[in-house]
JSON list of N, CA and C in Angstrom, two decimals:
[
{"chain": "K", "resi": 286, "resn": "MET", "atom": "N", "xyz": [71.28, 2.26, 105.51]},
{"chain": "K", "resi": 286, "resn": "MET", "atom": "CA", "xyz": [71.20, 3.17, 104.37]},
{"chain": "K", "resi": 286, "resn": "MET", "atom": "C", "xyz": [72.41, 3.00, 103.45]},
{"chain": "K", "resi": 287, "resn": "ALA", "atom": "N", "xyz": [73.57, 2.89, 104.07]},
{"chain": "K", "resi": 287, "resn": "ALA", "atom": "CA", "xyz": [74.81, 2.73, 103.30]},
{"chain": "K", "resi": 287, "resn": "ALA", "atom": "C", "xyz": [74.80, 1.41, 102.51]},
{"chain": "K", "resi": 288, "resn": "GLU", "atom": "N", "xyz": [74.26, 0.36, 103.14]},
{"chain": "K", "resi": 288, "resn": "GLU", "atom": "CA", "xyz": [74.20, -0.95, 102.48]},
{"chain": "K", "resi": 288, "resn": "GLU", "atom": "C", "xyz": [73.34, -0.90, 101.22]},
{"chain": "K", "resi": 289, "resn": "LYS", "atom": "N", "xyz": [72.23, -0.16, 101.31]},
{"chain": "K", "resi": 289, "resn": "LYS", "atom": "CA", "xyz": [71.34, -0.02, 100.16]},
{"chain": "K", "resi": 289, "resn": "LYS", "atom": "C", "xyz": [72.05, 0.68, 99.01]},
{"chain": "K", "resi": 290, "resn": "LYS", "atom": "N", "xyz": [72.84, 1.70, 99.35]},
{"chain": "K", "resi": 290, "resn": "LYS", "atom": "CA", "xyz": [73.60, 2.46, 98.35]},
{"chain": "K", "resi": 290, "resn": "LYS", "atom": "C", "xyz": [74.62, 1.55, 97.65]},
{"chain": "K", "resi": 291, "resn": "VAL", "atom": "N", "xyz": [75.30, 0.72, 98.45]},
{"chain": "K", "resi": 291, "resn": "VAL", "atom": "CA", "xyz": [76.28, -0.22, 97.89]},
{"chain": "K", "resi": 291, "resn": "VAL", "atom": "C", "xyz": [75.58, -1.21, 96.95]},
{"chain": "K", "resi": 292, "resn": "GLY", "atom": "N", "xyz": [74.41, -1.66, 97.39]},
{"chain": "K", "resi": 292, "resn": "GLY", "atom": "CA", "xyz": [73.62, -2.59, 96.57]},
{"chain": "K", "resi": 292, "resn": "GLY", "atom": "C", "xyz": [73.26, -1.97, 95.23]},
{"chain": "K", "resi": 293, "resn": "MET", "atom": "N", "xyz": [72.85, -0.70, 95.26]},
{"chain": "K", "resi": 293, "resn": "MET", "atom": "CA", "xyz": [72.50, 0.01, 94.03]},
{"chain": "K", "resi": 293, "resn": "MET", "atom": "C", "xyz": [73.71, 0.17, 93.11]},
{"chain": "K", "resi": 294, "resn": "GLU", "atom": "N", "xyz": [74.86, 0.50, 93.71]},
{"chain": "K", "resi": 294, "resn": "GLU", "atom": "CA", "xyz": [76.09, 0.66, 92.94]},
{"chain": "K", "resi": 294, "resn": "GLU", "atom": "C", "xyz": [76.46, -0.66, 92.26]},
{"chain": "K", "resi": 295, "resn": "LEU", "atom": "N", "xyz": [76.34, -1.74, 93.01]},
{"chain": "K", "resi": 295, "resn": "LEU", "atom": "CA", "xyz": [76.65, -3.06, 92.49]},
{"chain": "K", "resi": 295, "resn": "LEU", "atom": "C", "xyz": [75.70, -3.42, 91.35]},
{"chain": "K", "resi": 296, "resn": "TYR", "atom": "N", "xyz": [74.40, -3.11, 91.57]},
{"chain": "K", "resi": 296, "resn": "TYR", "atom": "CA", "xyz": [73.38, -3.39, 90.56]},
{"chain": "K", "resi": 296, "resn": "TYR", "atom": "C", "xyz": [73.67, -2.60, 89.28]},
{"chain": "K", "resi": 297, "resn": "LYS", "atom": "N", "xyz": [74.02, -1.32, 89.44]},
{"chain": "K", "resi": 297, "resn": "LYS", "atom": "CA", "xyz": [74.31, -0.47, 88.28]},
{"chain": "K", "resi": 297, "resn": "LYS", "atom": "C", "xyz": [75.54, -0.97, 87.53]},
{"chain": "K", "resi": 298, "resn": "SER", "atom": "N", "xyz": [76.57, -1.39, 88.26]},
{"chain": "K", "resi": 298, "resn": "SER", "atom": "CA", "xyz": [77.77, -1.88, 87.60]},
{"chain": "K", "resi": 298, "resn": "SER", "atom": "C", "xyz": [77.50, -3.20, 86.86]},
{"chain": "K", "resi": 299, "resn": "LYS", "atom": "N", "xyz": [76.66, -4.05, 87.45]},
{"chain": "K", "resi": 299, "resn": "LYS", "atom": "CA", "xyz": [76.28, -5.31, 86.79]},
{"chain": "K", "resi": 299, "resn": "LYS", "atom": "C", "xyz": [75.48, -5.03, 85.53]},
{"chain": "K", "resi": 300, "resn": "LEU", "atom": "N", "xyz": [74.56, -4.07, 85.63]},
{"chain": "K", "resi": 300, "resn": "LEU", "atom": "CA", "xyz": [73.72, -3.69, 84.49]},
{"chain": "K", "resi": 300, "resn": "LEU", "atom": "C", "xyz": [74.60, -3.14, 83.37]},
{"chain": "K", "resi": 301, "resn": "LEU", "atom": "N", "xyz": [75.54, -2.28, 83.73]},
{"chain": "K", "resi": 301, "resn": "LEU", "atom": "CA", "xyz": [76.46, -1.68, 82.75]},
{"chain": "K", "resi": 301, "resn": "LEU", "atom": "C", "xyz": [77.30, -2.77, 82.08]},
{"chain": "K", "resi": 302, "resn": "LEU", "atom": "N", "xyz": [77.77, -3.71, 82.88]},
{"chain": "K", "resi": 302, "resn": "LEU", "atom": "CA", "xyz": [78.58, -4.81, 82.36]},
{"chain": "K", "resi": 302, "resn": "LEU", "atom": "C", "xyz": [77.79, -5.66, 81.36]},
{"chain": "K", "resi": 303, "resn": "SER", "atom": "N", "xyz": [76.54, -5.96, 81.70]},
{"chain": "K", "resi": 303, "resn": "SER", "atom": "CA", "xyz": [75.71, -6.77, 80.80]},
{"chain": "K", "resi": 303, "resn": "SER", "atom": "C", "xyz": [75.42, -6.01, 79.50]},
{"chain": "K", "resi": 304, "resn": "ILE", "atom": "N", "xyz": [75.23, -4.69, 79.60]},
{"chain": "K", "resi": 304, "resn": "ILE", "atom": "CA", "xyz": [74.99, -3.87, 78.40]},
{"chain": "K", "resi": 304, "resn": "ILE", "atom": "C", "xyz": [76.24, -3.90, 77.52]},
{"chain": "K", "resi": 305, "resn": "VAL", "atom": "N", "xyz": [77.40, -3.73, 78.14]},
{"chain": "K", "resi": 305, "resn": "VAL", "atom": "CA", "xyz": [78.67, -3.75, 77.39]},
{"chain": "K", "resi": 305, "resn": "VAL", "atom": "C", "xyz": [78.84, -5.10, 76.69]},
{"chain": "K", "resi": 306, "resn": "TRP", "atom": "N", "xyz": [78.55, -6.20, 77.42]},
{"chain": "K", "resi": 306, "resn": "TRP", "atom": "CA", "xyz": [78.67, -7.53, 76.83]},
{"chain": "K", "resi": 306, "resn": "TRP", "atom": "C", "xyz": [77.74, -7.70, 75.64]},
{"chain": "K", "resi": 307, "resn": "CYS", "atom": "N", "xyz": [76.50, -7.17, 75.76]},
{"chain": "K", "resi": 307, "resn": "CYS", "atom": "CA", "xyz": [75.54, -7.25, 74.66]},
{"chain": "K", "resi": 307, "resn": "CYS", "atom": "C", "xyz": [76.06, -6.50, 73.44]},
{"chain": "K", "resi": 308, "resn": "ILE", "atom": "N", "xyz": [76.61, -5.30, 73.66]},
{"chain": "K", "resi": 308, "resn": "ILE", "atom": "CA", "xyz": [77.15, -4.50, 72.56]},
{"chain": "K", "resi": 308, "resn": "ILE", "atom": "C", "xyz": [78.30, -5.25, 71.88]},
{"chain": "K", "resi": 309, "resn": "ILE", "atom": "N", "xyz": [79.20, -5.82, 72.68]},
{"chain": "K", "resi": 309, "resn": "ILE", "atom": "CA", "xyz": [80.34, -6.57, 72.13]},
{"chain": "K", "resi": 309, "resn": "ILE", "atom": "C", "xyz": [79.84, -7.77, 71.33]},
{"chain": "K", "resi": 310, "resn": "PHE", "atom": "N", "xyz": [78.89, -8.52, 71.92]},
{"chain": "K", "resi": 310, "resn": "PHE", "atom": "CA", "xyz": [78.36, -9.71, 71.27]},
{"chain": "K", "resi": 310, "resn": "PHE", "atom": "C", "xyz": [77.67, -9.38, 69.94]},
{"chain": "K", "resi": 311, "resn": "PHE", "atom": "N", "xyz": [76.80, -8.35, 69.95]},
{"chain": "K", "resi": 311, "resn": "PHE", "atom": "CA", "xyz": [76.10, -7.96, 68.73]},
{"chain": "K", "resi": 311, "resn": "PHE", "atom": "C", "xyz": [77.07, -7.43, 67.69]},
{"chain": "K", "resi": 312, "resn": "GLY", "atom": "N", "xyz": [78.03, -6.62, 68.13]},
{"chain": "K", "resi": 312, "resn": "GLY", "atom": "CA", "xyz": [79.03, -6.06, 67.22]},
{"chain": "K", "resi": 312, "resn": "GLY", "atom": "C", "xyz": [79.82, -7.18, 66.55]},
{"chain": "K", "resi": 313, "resn": "TYR", "atom": "N", "xyz": [80.21, -8.18, 67.36]},
{"chain": "K", "resi": 313, "resn": "TYR", "atom": "CA", "xyz": [80.96, -9.33, 66.84]},
{"chain": "K", "resi": 313, "resn": "TYR", "atom": "C", "xyz": [80.12, -10.13, 65.85]},
{"chain": "K", "resi": 314, "resn": "SER", "atom": "N", "xyz": [78.85, -10.35, 66.20]},
{"chain": "K", "resi": 314, "resn": "SER", "atom": "CA", "xyz": [77.95, -11.10, 65.32]},
{"chain": "K", "resi": 314, "resn": "SER", "atom": "C", "xyz": [77.75, -10.39, 63.98]},
{"chain": "K", "resi": 315, "resn": "ILE", "atom": "N", "xyz": [77.54, -9.08, 64.04]},
{"chain": "K", "resi": 315, "resn": "ILE", "atom": "CA", "xyz": [77.34, -8.30, 62.83]},
{"chain": "K", "resi": 315, "resn": "ILE", "atom": "C", "xyz": [78.61, -8.31, 61.97]},
{"chain": "K", "resi": 316, "resn": "ALA", "atom": "N", "xyz": [79.75, -8.12, 62.61]},
{"chain": "K", "resi": 316, "resn": "ALA", "atom": "CA", "xyz": [81.03, -8.13, 61.88]},
{"chain": "K", "resi": 316, "resn": "ALA", "atom": "C", "xyz": [81.25, -9.49, 61.22]},
{"chain": "K", "resi": 317, "resn": "LEU", "atom": "N", "xyz": [80.95, -10.56, 61.94]},
{"chain": "K", "resi": 317, "resn": "LEU", "atom": "CA", "xyz": [81.11, -11.92, 61.41]},
{"chain": "K", "resi": 317, "resn": "LEU", "atom": "C", "xyz": [80.17, -12.13, 60.22]},
{"chain": "K", "resi": 318, "resn": "GLY", "atom": "N", "xyz": [78.93, -11.69, 60.38]},
{"chain": "K", "resi": 318, "resn": "GLY", "atom": "CA", "xyz": [77.94, -11.82, 59.30]},
{"chain": "K", "resi": 318, "resn": "GLY", "atom": "C", "xyz": [78.37, -11.06, 58.06]},
{"chain": "K", "resi": 319, "resn": "LEU", "atom": "N", "xyz": [78.85, -9.83, 58.24]},
{"chain": "K", "resi": 319, "resn": "LEU", "atom": "CA", "xyz": [79.30, -9.02, 57.11]},
{"chain": "K", "resi": 319, "resn": "LEU", "atom": "C", "xyz": [80.51, -9.66, 56.44]},
{"chain": "K", "resi": 320, "resn": "THR", "atom": "N", "xyz": [81.41, -10.21, 57.24]},
{"chain": "K", "resi": 320, "resn": "THR", "atom": "CA", "xyz": [82.60, -10.88, 56.70]},
{"chain": "K", "resi": 320, "resn": "THR", "atom": "C", "xyz": [82.18, -12.07, 55.83]},
{"chain": "K", "resi": 321, "resn": "LEU", "atom": "N", "xyz": [81.23, -12.86, 56.32]},
{"chain": "K", "resi": 321, "resn": "LEU", "atom": "CA", "xyz": [80.74, -14.02, 55.57]},
{"chain": "K", "resi": 321, "resn": "LEU", "atom": "C", "xyz": [80.06, -13.58, 54.27]},
{"chain": "K", "resi": 322, "resn": "VAL", "atom": "N", "xyz": [79.26, -12.52, 54.35]},
{"chain": "K", "resi": 322, "resn": "VAL", "atom": "CA", "xyz": [78.57, -12.00, 53.17]},
{"chain": "K", "resi": 322, "resn": "VAL", "atom": "C", "xyz": [79.59, -11.51, 52.14]},
{"chain": "K", "resi": 323, "resn": "MET", "atom": "N", "xyz": [80.60, -10.78, 52.61]},
{"chain": "K", "resi": 323, "resn": "MET", "atom": "CA", "xyz": [81.65, -10.26, 51.72]},
{"chain": "K", "resi": 323, "resn": "MET", "atom": "C", "xyz": [82.42, -11.42, 51.07]},
{"chain": "K", "resi": 324, "resn": "ALA", "atom": "N", "xyz": [82.76, -12.43, 51.88]},
{"chain": "K", "resi": 324, "resn": "ALA", "atom": "CA", "xyz": [83.48, -13.58, 51.36]},
{"chain": "K", "resi": 324, "resn": "ALA", "atom": "C", "xyz": [82.65, -14.31, 50.31]},
{"chain": "K", "resi": 325, "resn": "ALA", "atom": "N", "xyz": [81.36, -14.49, 50.58]},
{"chain": "K", "resi": 325, "resn": "ALA", "atom": "CA", "xyz": [80.46, -15.16, 49.64]},
{"chain": "K", "resi": 325, "resn": "ALA", "atom": "C", "xyz": [80.36, -14.34, 48.35]},
{"chain": "K", "resi": 326, "resn": "TYR", "atom": "N", "xyz": [80.28, -13.02, 48.49]},
{"chain": "K", "resi": 326, "resn": "TYR", "atom": "CA", "xyz": [80.19, -12.13, 47.33]},
{"chain": "K", "resi": 326, "resn": "TYR", "atom": "C", "xyz": [81.46, -12.19, 46.48]},
{"chain": "K", "resi": 327, "resn": "ILE", "atom": "N", "xyz": [82.62, -12.13, 47.15]},
{"chain": "K", "resi": 327, "resn": "ILE", "atom": "CA", "xyz": [83.91, -12.20, 46.43]},
{"chain": "K", "resi": 327, "resn": "ILE", "atom": "C", "xyz": [84.06, -13.55, 45.73]},
{"chain": "K", "resi": 328, "resn": "LEU", "atom": "N", "xyz": [83.73, -14.63, 46.45]},
{"chain": "K", "resi": 328, "resn": "LEU", "atom": "CA", "xyz": [83.83, -15.97, 45.86]},
{"chain": "K", "resi": 328, "resn": "LEU", "atom": "C", "xyz": [82.83, -16.11, 44.71]},
{"chain": "K", "resi": 329, "resn": "GLY", "atom": "N", "xyz": [81.67, -15.50, 44.86]},
{"chain": "K", "resi": 329, "resn": "GLY", "atom": "CA", "xyz": [80.65, -15.54, 43.81]},
{"chain": "K", "resi": 329, "resn": "GLY", "atom": "C", "xyz": [81.13, -14.80, 42.57]},
{"chain": "K", "resi": 330, "resn": "VAL", "atom": "N", "xyz": [81.79, -13.67, 42.77]},
{"chain": "K", "resi": 330, "resn": "VAL", "atom": "CA", "xyz": [82.31, -12.87, 41.64]},
{"chain": "K", "resi": 330, "resn": "VAL", "atom": "C", "xyz": [83.42, -13.65, 40.93]},
{"chain": "K", "resi": 331, "resn": "TRP", "atom": "N", "xyz": [84.32, -14.25, 41.73]},
{"chain": "K", "resi": 331, "resn": "TRP", "atom": "CA", "xyz": [85.39, -15.02, 41.10]},
{"chain": "K", "resi": 331, "resn": "TRP", "atom": "C", "xyz": [84.80, -16.35, 40.66]}
]
């Protein structure tokens, strides 16, 4: 019974870690995209 509980805890922590990584990755991608768009807009204006 205890082993199953440990397995679930491990699974939950792995799931949480993957969710965090997805959030970081998407946040970084969006920030990079916005930066490129802003740079293109500024260069276009100048």
